[in-house]
Short mmCIF file of C-alpha atoms in Angstrom, two decimals:
data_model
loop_
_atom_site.label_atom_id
_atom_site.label_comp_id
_atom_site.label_asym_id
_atom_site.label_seq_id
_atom_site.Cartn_x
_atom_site.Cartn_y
_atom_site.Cartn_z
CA UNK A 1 33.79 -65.53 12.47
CA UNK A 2 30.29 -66.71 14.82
CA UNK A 3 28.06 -67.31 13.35
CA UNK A 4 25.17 -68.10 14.60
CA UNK A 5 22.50 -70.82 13.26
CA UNK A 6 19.64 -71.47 15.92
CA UNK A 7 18.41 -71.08 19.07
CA UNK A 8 15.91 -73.64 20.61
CA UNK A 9 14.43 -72.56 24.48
CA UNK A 10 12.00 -74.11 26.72
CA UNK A 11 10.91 -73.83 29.86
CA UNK A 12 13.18 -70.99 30.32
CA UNK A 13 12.00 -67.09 31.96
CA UNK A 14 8.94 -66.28 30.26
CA UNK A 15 9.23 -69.56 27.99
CA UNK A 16 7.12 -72.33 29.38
CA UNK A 17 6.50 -75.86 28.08
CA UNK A 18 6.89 -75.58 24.62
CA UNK A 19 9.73 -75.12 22.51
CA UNK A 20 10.38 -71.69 21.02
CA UNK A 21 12.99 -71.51 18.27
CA UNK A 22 14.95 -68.40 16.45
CA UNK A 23 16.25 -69.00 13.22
CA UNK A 24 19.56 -67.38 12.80
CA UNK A 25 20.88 -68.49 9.05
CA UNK A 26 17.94 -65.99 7.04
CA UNK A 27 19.38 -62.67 5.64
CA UNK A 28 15.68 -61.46 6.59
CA UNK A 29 15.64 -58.50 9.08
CA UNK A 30 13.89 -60.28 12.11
CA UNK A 31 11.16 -58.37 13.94
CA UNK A 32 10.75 -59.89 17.74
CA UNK A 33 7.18 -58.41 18.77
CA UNK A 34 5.87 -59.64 21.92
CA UNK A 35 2.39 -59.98 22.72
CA UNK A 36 0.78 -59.86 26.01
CA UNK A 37 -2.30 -62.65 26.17
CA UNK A 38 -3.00 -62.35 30.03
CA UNK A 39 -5.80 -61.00 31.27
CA UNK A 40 -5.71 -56.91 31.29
CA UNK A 41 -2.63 -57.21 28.79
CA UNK A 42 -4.40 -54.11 26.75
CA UNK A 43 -1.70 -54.08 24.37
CA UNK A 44 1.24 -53.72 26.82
CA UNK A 45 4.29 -55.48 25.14
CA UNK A 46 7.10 -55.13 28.41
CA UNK A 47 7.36 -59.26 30.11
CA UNK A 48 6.35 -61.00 27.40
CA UNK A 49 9.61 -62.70 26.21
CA UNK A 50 11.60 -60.06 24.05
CA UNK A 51 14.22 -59.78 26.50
CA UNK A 52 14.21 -63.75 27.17
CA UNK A 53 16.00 -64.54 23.62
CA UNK A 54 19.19 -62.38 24.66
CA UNK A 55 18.97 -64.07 27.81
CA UNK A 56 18.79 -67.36 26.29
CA UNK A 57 21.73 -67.22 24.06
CA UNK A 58 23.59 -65.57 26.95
CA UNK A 59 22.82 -68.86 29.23
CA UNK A 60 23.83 -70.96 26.02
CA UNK A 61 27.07 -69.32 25.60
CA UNK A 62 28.05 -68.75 29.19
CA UNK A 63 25.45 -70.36 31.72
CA UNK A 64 24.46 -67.33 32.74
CA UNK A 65 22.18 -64.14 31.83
CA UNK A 66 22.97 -60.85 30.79
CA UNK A 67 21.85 -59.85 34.39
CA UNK A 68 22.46 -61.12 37.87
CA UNK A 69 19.59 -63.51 38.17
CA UNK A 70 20.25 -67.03 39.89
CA UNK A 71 20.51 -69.55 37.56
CA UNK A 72 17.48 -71.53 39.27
CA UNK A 73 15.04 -68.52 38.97
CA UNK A 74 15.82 -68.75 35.02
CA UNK A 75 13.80 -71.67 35.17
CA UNK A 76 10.07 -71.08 33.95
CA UNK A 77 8.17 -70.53 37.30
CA UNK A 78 5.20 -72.29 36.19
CA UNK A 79 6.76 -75.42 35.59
CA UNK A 80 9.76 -75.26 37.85
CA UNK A 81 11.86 -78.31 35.57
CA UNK A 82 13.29 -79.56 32.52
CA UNK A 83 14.68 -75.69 31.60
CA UNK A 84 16.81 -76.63 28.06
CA UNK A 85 18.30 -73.90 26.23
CA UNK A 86 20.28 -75.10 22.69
CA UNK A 87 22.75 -72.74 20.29
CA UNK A 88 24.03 -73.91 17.26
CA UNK A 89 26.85 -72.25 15.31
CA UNK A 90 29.58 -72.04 12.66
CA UNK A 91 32.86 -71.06 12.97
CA UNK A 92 35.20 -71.20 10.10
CA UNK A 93 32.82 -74.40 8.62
CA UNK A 94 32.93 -76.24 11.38
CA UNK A 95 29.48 -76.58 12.94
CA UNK A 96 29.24 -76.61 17.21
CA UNK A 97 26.14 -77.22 19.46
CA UNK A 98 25.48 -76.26 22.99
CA UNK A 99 23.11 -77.93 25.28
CA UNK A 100 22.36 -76.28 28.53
CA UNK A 101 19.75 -76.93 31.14
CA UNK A 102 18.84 -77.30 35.00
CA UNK A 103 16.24 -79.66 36.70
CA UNK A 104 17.77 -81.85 35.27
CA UNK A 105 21.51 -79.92 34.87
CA UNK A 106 22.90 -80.32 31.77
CA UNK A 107 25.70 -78.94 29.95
CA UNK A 108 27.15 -80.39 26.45
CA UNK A 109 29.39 -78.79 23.98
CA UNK A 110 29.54 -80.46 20.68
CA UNK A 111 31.61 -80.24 18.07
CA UNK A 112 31.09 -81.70 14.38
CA UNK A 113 28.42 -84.20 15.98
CA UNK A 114 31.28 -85.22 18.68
CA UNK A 115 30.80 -84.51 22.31
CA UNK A 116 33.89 -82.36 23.71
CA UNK A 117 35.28 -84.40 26.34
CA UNK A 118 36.66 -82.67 29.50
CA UNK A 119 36.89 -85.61 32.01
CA UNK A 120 35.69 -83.58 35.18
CA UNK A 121 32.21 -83.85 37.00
CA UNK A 122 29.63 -81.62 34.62
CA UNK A 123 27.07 -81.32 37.47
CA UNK A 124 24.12 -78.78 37.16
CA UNK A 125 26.02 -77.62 34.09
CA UNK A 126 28.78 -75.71 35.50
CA UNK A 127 31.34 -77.44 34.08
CA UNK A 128 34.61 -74.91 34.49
CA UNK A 129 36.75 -76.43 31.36
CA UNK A 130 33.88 -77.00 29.05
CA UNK A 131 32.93 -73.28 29.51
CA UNK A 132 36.88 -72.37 29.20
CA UNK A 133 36.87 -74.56 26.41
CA UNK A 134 33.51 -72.50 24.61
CA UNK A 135 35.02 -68.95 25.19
CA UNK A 136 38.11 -70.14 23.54
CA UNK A 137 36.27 -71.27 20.94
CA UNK A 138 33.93 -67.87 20.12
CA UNK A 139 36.53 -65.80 20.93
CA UNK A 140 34.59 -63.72 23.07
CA UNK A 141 34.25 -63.69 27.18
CA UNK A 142 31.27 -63.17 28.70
CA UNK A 143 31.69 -59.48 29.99
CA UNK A 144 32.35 -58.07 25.84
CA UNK A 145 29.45 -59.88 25.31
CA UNK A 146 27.31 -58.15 27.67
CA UNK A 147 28.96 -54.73 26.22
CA UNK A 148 28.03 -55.89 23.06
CA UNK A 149 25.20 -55.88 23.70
CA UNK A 150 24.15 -53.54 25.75
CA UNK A 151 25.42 -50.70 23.13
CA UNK A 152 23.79 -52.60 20.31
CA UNK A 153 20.17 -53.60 21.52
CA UNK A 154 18.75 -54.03 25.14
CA UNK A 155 18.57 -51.28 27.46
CA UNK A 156 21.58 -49.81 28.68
CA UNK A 157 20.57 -50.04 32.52
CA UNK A 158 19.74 -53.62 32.56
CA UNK A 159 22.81 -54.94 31.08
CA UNK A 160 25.53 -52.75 33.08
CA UNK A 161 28.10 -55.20 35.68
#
């Protein structure tokens, strides 16, 4: 069984600069409530980063989001680099990491504190049998993940193929 420990994003969508974390390992019910600071906000909750966490551990898992948005415009507009988005999970006690970014790419999958090594060119973070590798792994391809999703939480619109 996934399960899932933390996620760790920054300078991803609506995330900018600063490193937002989700902790996944508390039997809490978790309550994401965004909150609109700009400037006429008046208490209007739709932009501000709900969505983004999905996203997120939709980029970690599978380098791309629920929707069909290029990978460079899921970097944060603001600051246009250094976009890092990190998962960590359990699977039948063994503990996994993923590491996924652009500008500069990077793509990592590590297992027990060991690096998978695929021996092919893991530019921009793309790398086919390190992704191959991570769905065998979870168990789960991307498009049941969307599904998943998409009856359990997020508008059904927004996550149809």
């Amino acid at each position: 069984m996934l399960n899932l420990k933390g996620l760790t994003i920054k300078n991803f969508m609506s995330i900018g600069n600063v490193t937002q974390s989700v902790n996944f390992t508390s039997n809490d019910l978790v309550l994401v409530l965004g909150e609109n600071l700009d400037l006429g906000g008046n208490d209007n909750r739709n932009g501000v980063g709900k969505s983004t966490i999905v996203n997120a551990l939709s980029y970690a898992l599978y380098g791309s989001a629920l929707t069909n948005i290029k990978k460079d415009n899921l970097i944060n507009k603001t600051n246009m680099k250094n976009m890092l988005v990190t998962l960590t999970f359990e699977i039948n006690g063994i503990d996994y990491r993923i590491e996924r970014g652009r500008k500069p790419g990077i793509f990592k999958f590590i297992k027990d504190g060991v690096e998978k090594d695929t021996d092919e060119d893991e530019s921009q973070g793309e790398g086919r049998f390190t992704q191959l590798e991570i769905e065998r792994t979870i168990g789960i391809s991307h498009s049941m993940f969307k599904h998943i999703l998409a009856l359990n939480k997020i508008g059904r619109a927004s996550c149809r193929e």
